[in-house]
mmCIF file of C-alpha atoms and ligand atoms in Angstrom:
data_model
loop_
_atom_site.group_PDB
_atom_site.id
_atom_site.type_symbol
_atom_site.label_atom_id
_atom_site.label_comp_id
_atom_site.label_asym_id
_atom_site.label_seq_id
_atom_site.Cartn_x
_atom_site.Cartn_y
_atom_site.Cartn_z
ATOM 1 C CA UNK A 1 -10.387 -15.620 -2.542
ATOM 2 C CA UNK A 2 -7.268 -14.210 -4.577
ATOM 3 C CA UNK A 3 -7.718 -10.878 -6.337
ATOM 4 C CA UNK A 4 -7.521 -11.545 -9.793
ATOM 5 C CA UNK A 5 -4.515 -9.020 -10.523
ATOM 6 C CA UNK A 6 -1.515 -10.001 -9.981
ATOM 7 C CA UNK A 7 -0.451 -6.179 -9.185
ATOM 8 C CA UNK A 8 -0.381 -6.049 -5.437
ATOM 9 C CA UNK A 9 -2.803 -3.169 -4.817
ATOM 10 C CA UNK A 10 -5.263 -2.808 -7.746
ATOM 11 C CA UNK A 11 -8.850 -2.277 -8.949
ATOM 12 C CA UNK A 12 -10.330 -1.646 -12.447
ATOM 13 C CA UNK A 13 -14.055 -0.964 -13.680
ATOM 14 C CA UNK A 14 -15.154 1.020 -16.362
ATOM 15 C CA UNK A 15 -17.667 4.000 -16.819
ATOM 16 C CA UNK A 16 -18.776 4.735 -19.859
ATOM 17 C CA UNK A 17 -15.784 3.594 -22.278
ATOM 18 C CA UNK A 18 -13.452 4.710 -19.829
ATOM 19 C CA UNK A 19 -11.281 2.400 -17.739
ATOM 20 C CA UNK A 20 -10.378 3.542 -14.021
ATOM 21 C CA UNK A 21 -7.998 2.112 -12.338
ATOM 22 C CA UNK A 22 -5.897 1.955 -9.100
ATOM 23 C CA UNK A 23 -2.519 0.502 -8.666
ATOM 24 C CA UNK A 24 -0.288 0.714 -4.943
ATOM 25 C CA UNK A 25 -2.995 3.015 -3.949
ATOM 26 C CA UNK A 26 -7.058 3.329 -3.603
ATOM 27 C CA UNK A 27 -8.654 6.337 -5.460
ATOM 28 C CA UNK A 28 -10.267 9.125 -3.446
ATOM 29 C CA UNK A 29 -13.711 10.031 -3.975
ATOM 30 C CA UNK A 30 -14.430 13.666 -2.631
ATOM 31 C CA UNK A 31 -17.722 14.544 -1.925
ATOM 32 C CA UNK A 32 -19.403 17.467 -2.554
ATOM 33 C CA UNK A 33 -23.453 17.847 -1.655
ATOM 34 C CA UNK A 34 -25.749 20.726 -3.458
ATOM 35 C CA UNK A 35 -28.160 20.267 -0.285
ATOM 36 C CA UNK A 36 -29.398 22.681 2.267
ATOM 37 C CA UNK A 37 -29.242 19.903 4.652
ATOM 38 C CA UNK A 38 -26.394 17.777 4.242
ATOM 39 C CA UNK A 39 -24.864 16.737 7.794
ATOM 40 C CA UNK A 40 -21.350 17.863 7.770
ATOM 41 C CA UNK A 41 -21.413 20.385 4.023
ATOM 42 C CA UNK A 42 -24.795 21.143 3.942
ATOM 43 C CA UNK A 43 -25.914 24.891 2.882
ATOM 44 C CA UNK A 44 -22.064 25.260 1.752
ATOM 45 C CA UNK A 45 -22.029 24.771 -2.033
ATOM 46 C CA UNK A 46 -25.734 25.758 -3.013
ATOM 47 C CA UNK A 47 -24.291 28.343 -5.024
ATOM 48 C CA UNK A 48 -22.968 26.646 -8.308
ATOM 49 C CA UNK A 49 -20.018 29.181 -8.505
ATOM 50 C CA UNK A 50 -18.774 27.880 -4.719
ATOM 51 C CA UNK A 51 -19.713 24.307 -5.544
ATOM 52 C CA UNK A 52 -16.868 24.450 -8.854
ATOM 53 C CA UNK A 53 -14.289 26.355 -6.514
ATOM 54 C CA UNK A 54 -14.655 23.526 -4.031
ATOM 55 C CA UNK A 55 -14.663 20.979 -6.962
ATOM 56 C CA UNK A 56 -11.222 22.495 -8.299
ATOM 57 C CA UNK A 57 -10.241 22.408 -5.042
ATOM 58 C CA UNK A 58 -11.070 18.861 -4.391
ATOM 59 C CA UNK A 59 -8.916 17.673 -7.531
ATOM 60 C CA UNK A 60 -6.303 20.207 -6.927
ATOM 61 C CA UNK A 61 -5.874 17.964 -3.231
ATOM 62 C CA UNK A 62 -5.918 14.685 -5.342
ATOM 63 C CA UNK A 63 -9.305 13.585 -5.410
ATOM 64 C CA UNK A 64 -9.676 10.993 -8.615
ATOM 65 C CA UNK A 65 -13.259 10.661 -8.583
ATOM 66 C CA UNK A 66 -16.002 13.859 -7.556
ATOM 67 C CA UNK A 67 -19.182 12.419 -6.373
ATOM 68 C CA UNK A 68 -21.872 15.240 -6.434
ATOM 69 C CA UNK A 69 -25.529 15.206 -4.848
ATOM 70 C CA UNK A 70 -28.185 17.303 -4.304
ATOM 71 C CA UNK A 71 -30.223 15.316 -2.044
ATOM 72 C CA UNK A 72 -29.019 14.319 1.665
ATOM 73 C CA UNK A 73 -28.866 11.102 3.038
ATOM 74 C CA UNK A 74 -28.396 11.832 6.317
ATOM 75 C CA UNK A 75 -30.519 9.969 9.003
ATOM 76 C CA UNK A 76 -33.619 11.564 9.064
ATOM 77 C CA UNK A 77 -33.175 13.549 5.870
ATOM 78 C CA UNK A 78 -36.800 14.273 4.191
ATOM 79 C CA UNK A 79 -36.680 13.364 0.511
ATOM 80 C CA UNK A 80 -36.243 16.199 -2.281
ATOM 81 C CA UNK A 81 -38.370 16.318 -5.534
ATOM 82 C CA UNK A 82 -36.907 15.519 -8.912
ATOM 83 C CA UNK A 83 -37.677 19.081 -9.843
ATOM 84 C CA UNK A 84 -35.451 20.352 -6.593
ATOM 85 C CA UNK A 85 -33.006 17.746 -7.172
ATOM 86 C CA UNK A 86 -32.574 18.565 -10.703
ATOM 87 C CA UNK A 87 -32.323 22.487 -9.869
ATOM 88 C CA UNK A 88 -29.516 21.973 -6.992
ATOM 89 C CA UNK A 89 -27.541 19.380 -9.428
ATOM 90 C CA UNK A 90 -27.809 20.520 -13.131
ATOM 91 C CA UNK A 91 -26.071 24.076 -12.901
ATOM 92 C CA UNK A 92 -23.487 23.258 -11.122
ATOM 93 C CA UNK A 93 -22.853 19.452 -12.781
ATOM 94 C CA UNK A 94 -22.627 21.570 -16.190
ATOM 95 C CA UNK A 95 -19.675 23.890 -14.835
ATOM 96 C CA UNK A 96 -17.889 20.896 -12.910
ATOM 97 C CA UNK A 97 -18.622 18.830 -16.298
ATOM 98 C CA UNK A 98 -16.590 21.451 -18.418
ATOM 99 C CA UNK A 99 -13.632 22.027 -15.688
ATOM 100 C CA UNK A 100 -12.468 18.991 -14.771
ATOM 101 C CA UNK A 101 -11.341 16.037 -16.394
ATOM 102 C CA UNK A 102 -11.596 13.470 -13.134
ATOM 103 C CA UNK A 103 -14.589 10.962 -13.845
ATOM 104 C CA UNK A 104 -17.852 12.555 -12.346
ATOM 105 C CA UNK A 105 -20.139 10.976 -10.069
ATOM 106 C CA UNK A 106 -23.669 11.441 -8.959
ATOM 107 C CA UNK A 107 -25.474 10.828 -5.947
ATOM 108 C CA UNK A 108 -28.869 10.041 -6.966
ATOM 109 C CA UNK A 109 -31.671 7.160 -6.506
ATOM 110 C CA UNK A 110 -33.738 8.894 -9.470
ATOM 111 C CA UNK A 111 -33.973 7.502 -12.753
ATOM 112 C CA UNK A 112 -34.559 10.953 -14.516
ATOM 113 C CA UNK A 113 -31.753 12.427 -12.677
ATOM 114 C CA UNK A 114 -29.726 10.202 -13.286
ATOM 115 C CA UNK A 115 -30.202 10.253 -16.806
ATOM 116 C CA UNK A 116 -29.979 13.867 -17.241
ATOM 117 C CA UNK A 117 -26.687 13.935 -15.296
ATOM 118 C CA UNK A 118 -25.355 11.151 -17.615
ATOM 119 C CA UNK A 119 -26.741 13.909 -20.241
ATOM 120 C CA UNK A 120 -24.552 16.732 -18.578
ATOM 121 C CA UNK A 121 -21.042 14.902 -18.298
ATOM 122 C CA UNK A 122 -21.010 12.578 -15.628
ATOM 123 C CA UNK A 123 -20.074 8.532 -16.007
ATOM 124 C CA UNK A 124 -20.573 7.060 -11.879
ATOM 125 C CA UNK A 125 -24.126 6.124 -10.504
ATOM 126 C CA UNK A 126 -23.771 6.226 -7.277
ATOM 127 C CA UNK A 127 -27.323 4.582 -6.073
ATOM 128 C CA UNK A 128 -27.699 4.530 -2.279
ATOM 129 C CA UNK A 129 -30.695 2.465 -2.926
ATOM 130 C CA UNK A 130 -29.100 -0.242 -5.015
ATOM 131 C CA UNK A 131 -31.423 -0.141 -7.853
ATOM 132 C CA UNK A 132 -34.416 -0.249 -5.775
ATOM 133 C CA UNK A 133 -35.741 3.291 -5.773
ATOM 134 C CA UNK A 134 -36.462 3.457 -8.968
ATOM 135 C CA UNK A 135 -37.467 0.856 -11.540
ATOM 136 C CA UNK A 136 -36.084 2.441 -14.285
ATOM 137 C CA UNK A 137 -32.514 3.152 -12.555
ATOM 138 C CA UNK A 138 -30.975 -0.406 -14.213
ATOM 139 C CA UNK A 139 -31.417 0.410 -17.735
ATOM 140 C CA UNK A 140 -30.657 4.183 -17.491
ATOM 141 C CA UNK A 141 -27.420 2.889 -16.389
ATOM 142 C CA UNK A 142 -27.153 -0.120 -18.508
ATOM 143 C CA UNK A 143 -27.935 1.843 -21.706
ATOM 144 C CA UNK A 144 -25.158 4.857 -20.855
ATOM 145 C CA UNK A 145 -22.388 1.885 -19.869
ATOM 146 C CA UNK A 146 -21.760 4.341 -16.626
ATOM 147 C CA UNK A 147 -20.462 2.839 -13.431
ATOM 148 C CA UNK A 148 -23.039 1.810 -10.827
ATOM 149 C CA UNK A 149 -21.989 2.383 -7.559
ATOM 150 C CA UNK A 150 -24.613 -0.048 -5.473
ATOM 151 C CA UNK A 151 -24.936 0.718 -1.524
ATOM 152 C CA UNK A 152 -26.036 -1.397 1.169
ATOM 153 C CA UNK A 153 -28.960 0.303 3.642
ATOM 154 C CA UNK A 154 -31.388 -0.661 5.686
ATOM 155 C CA UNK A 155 -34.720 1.117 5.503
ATOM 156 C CA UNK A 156 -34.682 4.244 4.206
ATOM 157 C CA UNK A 157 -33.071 7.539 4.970
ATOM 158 C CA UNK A 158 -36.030 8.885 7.007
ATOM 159 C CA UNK A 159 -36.571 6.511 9.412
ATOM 160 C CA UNK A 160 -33.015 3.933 8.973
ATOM 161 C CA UNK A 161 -31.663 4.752 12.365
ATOM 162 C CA UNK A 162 -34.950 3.586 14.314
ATOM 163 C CA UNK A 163 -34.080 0.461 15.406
ATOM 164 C CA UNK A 164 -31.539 -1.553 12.738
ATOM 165 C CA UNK A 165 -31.624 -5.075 13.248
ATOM 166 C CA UNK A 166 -29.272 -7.739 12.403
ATOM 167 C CA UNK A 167 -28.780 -10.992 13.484
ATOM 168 C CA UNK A 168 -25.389 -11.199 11.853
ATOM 169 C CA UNK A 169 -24.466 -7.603 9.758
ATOM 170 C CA UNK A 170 -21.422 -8.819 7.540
ATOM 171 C CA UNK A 171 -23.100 -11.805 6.669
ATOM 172 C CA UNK A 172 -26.416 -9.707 5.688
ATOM 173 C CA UNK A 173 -24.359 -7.346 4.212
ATOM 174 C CA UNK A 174 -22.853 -9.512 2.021
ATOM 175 C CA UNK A 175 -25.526 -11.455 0.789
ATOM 176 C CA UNK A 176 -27.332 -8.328 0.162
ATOM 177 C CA UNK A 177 -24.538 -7.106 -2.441
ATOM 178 C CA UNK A 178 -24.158 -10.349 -3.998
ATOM 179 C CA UNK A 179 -27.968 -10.571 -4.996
ATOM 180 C CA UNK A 180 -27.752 -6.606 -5.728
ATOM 181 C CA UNK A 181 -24.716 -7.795 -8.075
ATOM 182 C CA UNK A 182 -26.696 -10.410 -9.586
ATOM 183 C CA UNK A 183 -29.967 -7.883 -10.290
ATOM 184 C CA UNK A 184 -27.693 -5.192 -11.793
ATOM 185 C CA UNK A 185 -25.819 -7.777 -14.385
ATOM 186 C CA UNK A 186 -29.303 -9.404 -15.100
ATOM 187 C CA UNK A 187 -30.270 -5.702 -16.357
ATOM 188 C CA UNK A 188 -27.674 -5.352 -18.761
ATOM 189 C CA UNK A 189 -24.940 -3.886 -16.357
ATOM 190 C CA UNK A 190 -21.908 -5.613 -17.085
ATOM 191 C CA UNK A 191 -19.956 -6.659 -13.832
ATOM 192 C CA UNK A 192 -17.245 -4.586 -14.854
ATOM 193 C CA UNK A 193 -19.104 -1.332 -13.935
ATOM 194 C CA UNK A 194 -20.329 -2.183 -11.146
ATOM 195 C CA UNK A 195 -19.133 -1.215 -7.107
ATOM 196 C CA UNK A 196 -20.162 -2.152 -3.838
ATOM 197 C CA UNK A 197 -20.214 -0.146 -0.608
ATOM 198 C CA UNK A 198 -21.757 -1.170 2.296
ATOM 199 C CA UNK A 199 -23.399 1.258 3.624
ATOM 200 C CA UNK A 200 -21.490 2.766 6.919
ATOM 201 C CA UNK A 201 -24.034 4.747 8.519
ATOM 202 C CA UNK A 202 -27.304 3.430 6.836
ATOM 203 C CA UNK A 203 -29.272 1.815 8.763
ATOM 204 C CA UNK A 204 -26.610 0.456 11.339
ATOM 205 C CA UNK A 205 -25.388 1.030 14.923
ATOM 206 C CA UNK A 206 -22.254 1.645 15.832
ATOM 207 C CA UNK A 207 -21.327 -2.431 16.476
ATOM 208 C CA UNK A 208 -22.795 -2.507 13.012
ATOM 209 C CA UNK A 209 -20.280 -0.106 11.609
ATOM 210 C CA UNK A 210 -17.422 -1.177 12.909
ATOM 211 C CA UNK A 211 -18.271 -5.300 12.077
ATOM 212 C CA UNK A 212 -18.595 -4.008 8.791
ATOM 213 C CA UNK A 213 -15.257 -2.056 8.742
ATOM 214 C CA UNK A 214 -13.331 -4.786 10.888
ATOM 215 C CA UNK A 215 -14.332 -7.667 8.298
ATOM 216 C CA UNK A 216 -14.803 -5.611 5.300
ATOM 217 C CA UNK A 217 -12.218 -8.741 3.616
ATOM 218 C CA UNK A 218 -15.182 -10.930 3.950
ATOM 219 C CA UNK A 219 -16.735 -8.701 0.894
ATOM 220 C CA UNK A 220 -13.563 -8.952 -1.149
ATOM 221 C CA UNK A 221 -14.552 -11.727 -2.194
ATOM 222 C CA UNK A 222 -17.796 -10.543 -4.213
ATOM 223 C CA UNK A 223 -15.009 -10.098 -6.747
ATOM 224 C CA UNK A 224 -15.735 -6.003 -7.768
ATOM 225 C CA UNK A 225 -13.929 -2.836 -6.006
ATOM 226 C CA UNK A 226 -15.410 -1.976 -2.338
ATOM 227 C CA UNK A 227 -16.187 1.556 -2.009
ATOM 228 C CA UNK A 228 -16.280 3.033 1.882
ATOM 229 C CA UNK A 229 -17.402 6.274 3.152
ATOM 230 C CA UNK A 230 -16.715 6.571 6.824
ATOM 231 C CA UNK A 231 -16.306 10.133 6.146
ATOM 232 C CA UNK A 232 -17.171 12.296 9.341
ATOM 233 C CA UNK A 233 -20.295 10.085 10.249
ATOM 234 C CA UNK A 234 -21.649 9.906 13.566
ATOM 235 C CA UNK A 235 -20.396 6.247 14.622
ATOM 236 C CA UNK A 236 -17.107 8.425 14.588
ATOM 237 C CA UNK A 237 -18.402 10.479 16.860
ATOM 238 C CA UNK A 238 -19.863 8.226 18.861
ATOM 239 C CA UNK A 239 -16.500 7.240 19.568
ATOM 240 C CA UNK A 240 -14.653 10.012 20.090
ATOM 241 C CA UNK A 241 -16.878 12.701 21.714
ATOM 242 C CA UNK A 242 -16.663 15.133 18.827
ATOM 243 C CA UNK A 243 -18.791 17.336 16.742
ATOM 244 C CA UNK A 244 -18.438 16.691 13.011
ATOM 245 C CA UNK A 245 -16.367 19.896 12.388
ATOM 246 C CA UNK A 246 -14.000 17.355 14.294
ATOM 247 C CA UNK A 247 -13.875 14.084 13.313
ATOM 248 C CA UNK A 248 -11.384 14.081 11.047
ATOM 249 C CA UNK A 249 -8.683 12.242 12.858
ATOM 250 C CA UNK A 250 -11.117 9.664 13.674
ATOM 251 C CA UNK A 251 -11.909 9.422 9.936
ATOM 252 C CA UNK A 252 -8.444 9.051 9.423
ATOM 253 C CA UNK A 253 -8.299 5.775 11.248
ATOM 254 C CA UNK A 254 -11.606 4.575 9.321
ATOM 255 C CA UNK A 255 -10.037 5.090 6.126
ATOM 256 C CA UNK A 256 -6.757 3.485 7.390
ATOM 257 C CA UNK A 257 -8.669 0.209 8.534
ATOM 258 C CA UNK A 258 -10.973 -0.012 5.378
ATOM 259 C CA UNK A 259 -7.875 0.676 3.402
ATOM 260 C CA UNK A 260 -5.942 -2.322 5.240
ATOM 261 C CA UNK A 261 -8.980 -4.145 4.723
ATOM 262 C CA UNK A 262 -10.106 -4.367 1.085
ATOM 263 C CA UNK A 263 -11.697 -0.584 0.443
ATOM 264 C CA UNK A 264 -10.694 0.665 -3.165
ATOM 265 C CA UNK A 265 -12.767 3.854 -3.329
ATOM 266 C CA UNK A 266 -12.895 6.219 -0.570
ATOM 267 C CA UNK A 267 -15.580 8.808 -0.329
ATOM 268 C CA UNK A 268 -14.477 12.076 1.843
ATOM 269 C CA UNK A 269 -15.176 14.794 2.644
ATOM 270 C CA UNK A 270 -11.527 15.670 3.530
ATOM 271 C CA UNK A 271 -9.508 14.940 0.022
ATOM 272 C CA UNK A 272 -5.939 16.532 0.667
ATOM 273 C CA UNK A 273 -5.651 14.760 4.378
ATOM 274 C CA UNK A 274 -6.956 11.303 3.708
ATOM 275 C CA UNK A 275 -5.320 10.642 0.360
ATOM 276 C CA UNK A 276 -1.987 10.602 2.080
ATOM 277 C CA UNK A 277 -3.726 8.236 4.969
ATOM 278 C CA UNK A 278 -4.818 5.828 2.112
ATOM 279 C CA UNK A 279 -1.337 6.013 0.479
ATOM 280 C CA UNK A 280 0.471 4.649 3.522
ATOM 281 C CA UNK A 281 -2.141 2.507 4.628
ATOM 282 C CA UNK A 282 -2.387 0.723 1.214
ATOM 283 C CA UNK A 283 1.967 1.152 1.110
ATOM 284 C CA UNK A 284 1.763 -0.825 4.288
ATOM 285 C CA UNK A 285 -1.110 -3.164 3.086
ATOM 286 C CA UNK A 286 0.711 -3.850 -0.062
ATOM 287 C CA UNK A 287 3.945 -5.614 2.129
ATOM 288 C CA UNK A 288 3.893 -9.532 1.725
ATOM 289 C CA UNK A 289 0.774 -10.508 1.677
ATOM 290 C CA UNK A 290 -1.034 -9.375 -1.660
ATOM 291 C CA UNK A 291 -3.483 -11.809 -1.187
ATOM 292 C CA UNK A 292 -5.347 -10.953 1.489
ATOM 293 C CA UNK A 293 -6.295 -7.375 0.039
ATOM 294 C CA UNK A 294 -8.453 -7.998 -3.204
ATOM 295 C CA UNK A 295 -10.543 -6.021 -5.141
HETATM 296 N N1 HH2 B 301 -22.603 8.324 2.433
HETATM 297 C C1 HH2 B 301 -23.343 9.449 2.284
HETATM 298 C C2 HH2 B 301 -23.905 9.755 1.040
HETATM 299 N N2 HH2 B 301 -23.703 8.965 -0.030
HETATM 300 N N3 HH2 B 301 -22.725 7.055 -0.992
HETATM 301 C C3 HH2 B 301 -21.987 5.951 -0.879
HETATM 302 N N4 HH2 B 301 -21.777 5.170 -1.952
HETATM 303 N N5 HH2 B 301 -21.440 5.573 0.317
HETATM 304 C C4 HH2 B 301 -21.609 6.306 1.454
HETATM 305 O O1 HH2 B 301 -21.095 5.911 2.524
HETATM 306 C C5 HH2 B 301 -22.397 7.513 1.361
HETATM 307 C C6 HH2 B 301 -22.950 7.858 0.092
HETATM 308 C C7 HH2 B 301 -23.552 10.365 3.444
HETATM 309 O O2 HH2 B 301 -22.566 11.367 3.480
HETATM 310 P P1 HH2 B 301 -22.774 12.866 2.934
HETATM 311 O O3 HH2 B 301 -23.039 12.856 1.468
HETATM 312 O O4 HH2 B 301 -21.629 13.688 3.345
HETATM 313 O O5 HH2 B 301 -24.024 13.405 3.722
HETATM 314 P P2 HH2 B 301 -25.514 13.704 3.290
HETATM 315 O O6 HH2 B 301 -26.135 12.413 2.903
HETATM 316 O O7 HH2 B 301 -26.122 14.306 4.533
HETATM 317 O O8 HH2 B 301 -25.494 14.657 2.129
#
């Protein structure tokens, strides 16, 4: 399927009145996590003071979008309370909130949280569990018009890397996000806000990963902007041999790929080095054939 643009290299959605858009290049998300236990940041930014220096920081390198969260995801992670959650995320969401004027976005799968971060200044839901960790996630977003970010995973964070199973992962994948599309509009979210991201990492092996990376066009044509984070994740090192203080060269070629390959939104870890990697991957991208590259 075509994009609908007729600009070479776009994307558009909106969060909360606010349109966001891309043109000749994707829009990096950098990530910053609140957590004790985070796989790569973890214990780094507990302290709300460090957490806005690194924020600054983040948009000073040319991140467009911050995505904050105060609860890992890593495999294995044990789940936080909404109390915690709120503690980590609320101090430091209020400082970011009043220093920066790059769209905010927050990593949560709670309904309350959510809400009060919509409360403190942010406009992106980004909801690992696609709407399905809390009932009341849909119309918390629906009623603030923020974005939705909606993730593929399978299982849950505590036990996801057990034993993943597919009998075909793109096509699962896929389907998934299409019916995830489908539950989010039927709620009230209009398509516009909405983004899909499937999942590197959650619940998949490494052939996983890189099927999903190596046909990520396939989910172009779900029509809304595909959001990747290969950032530093262990399918990386799984390749190259390397601790996660050293996978960034091997996230460079991730983000390269998934640029080349549809990916509008890239969330890293690493803003300053892999928003010049998504520049010339999407400058190269771009080059005659505009319509393989949607979003
Ligand atoms: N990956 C992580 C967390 N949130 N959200 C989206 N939409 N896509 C992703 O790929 C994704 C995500 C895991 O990375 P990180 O936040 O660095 O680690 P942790 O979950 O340990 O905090």
């Amino acid at each position: 399927m075509k994009p609908s643009s007729s600009a070479p290299f776009s994307c558009r959605f909106w969060a909360r009145g606010r349109l966001i858009e891309c043109h000749e290049r994707p829009l990096i998300m950098g990530v910053i996590n609140v957590t004790t236990d985070s796989f790569y940041d973890g214990g780094r930014y507990l302290d709300p003071q460090r957490a806005v220096a690194h924020a600054l920081e983040l948009v000073e390198q040319g991140a467009d979008i911050l995505d904050i969260g105060a609860e890992s995801t890593r495999p294995g992670a044990k789940p936080v309370s909404e109390e915690e959650e709120r503690a980590r995320l609320l101090p430091v969401l209020d400082l970011v909130a009043r220093r920066v004027t790059v769209p905010i976005s927050v990593d949560t799968t709670k309904s309350a949280v959510a809400q009060a971060a919509l409360d403190a200044g942010a406009s992106i839901i980004n909801d690992i569990s696609a709407l399905r960790g809390d009932s009341r996630m849909a119309s918390v977003v629906a009623r603030s018009g923020a974005a939705v970010i909606l993730m593929h995973m399978q299982g849950t964070p505590l036990t996801m890397q057990d034993a993943p199973h597919y009998e075909d992962v793109v096509r699962e994948v896929g389907q998934f996000l299409q019916e995830r599309l489908q539950v989010a509009m039927e709620a009230g979210i209009s398509r516009m806000n909405i983004l899909l991201d499937p999942g590197i990492g959650f619940g998949k092996l490494l052939p996983h990963n890189l099927d999903l990376l190596n046909r990520l066009t396939e989910f172009t044509k779900l029509g809304r902007p595909l959001v990747v984070g290969p950032s530093r994740k262990s399918f990386i090192g799984q390749i190259v041999g390397r601790p996660v203080e050293q996978r960034e060269w091997g996230t460079a070629a991730a983000v390269a790929v998934a640029v080349d390959r549809g990916a509008r939104i890239l969330r890293v870890h690493d803003v300053a080095m892999m928003a010049d990697v998504a520049k010339v991957a999407a400058a190269i991208a771009s080059r005659n054939r505009s319509g393989e590259v949607g979003g």
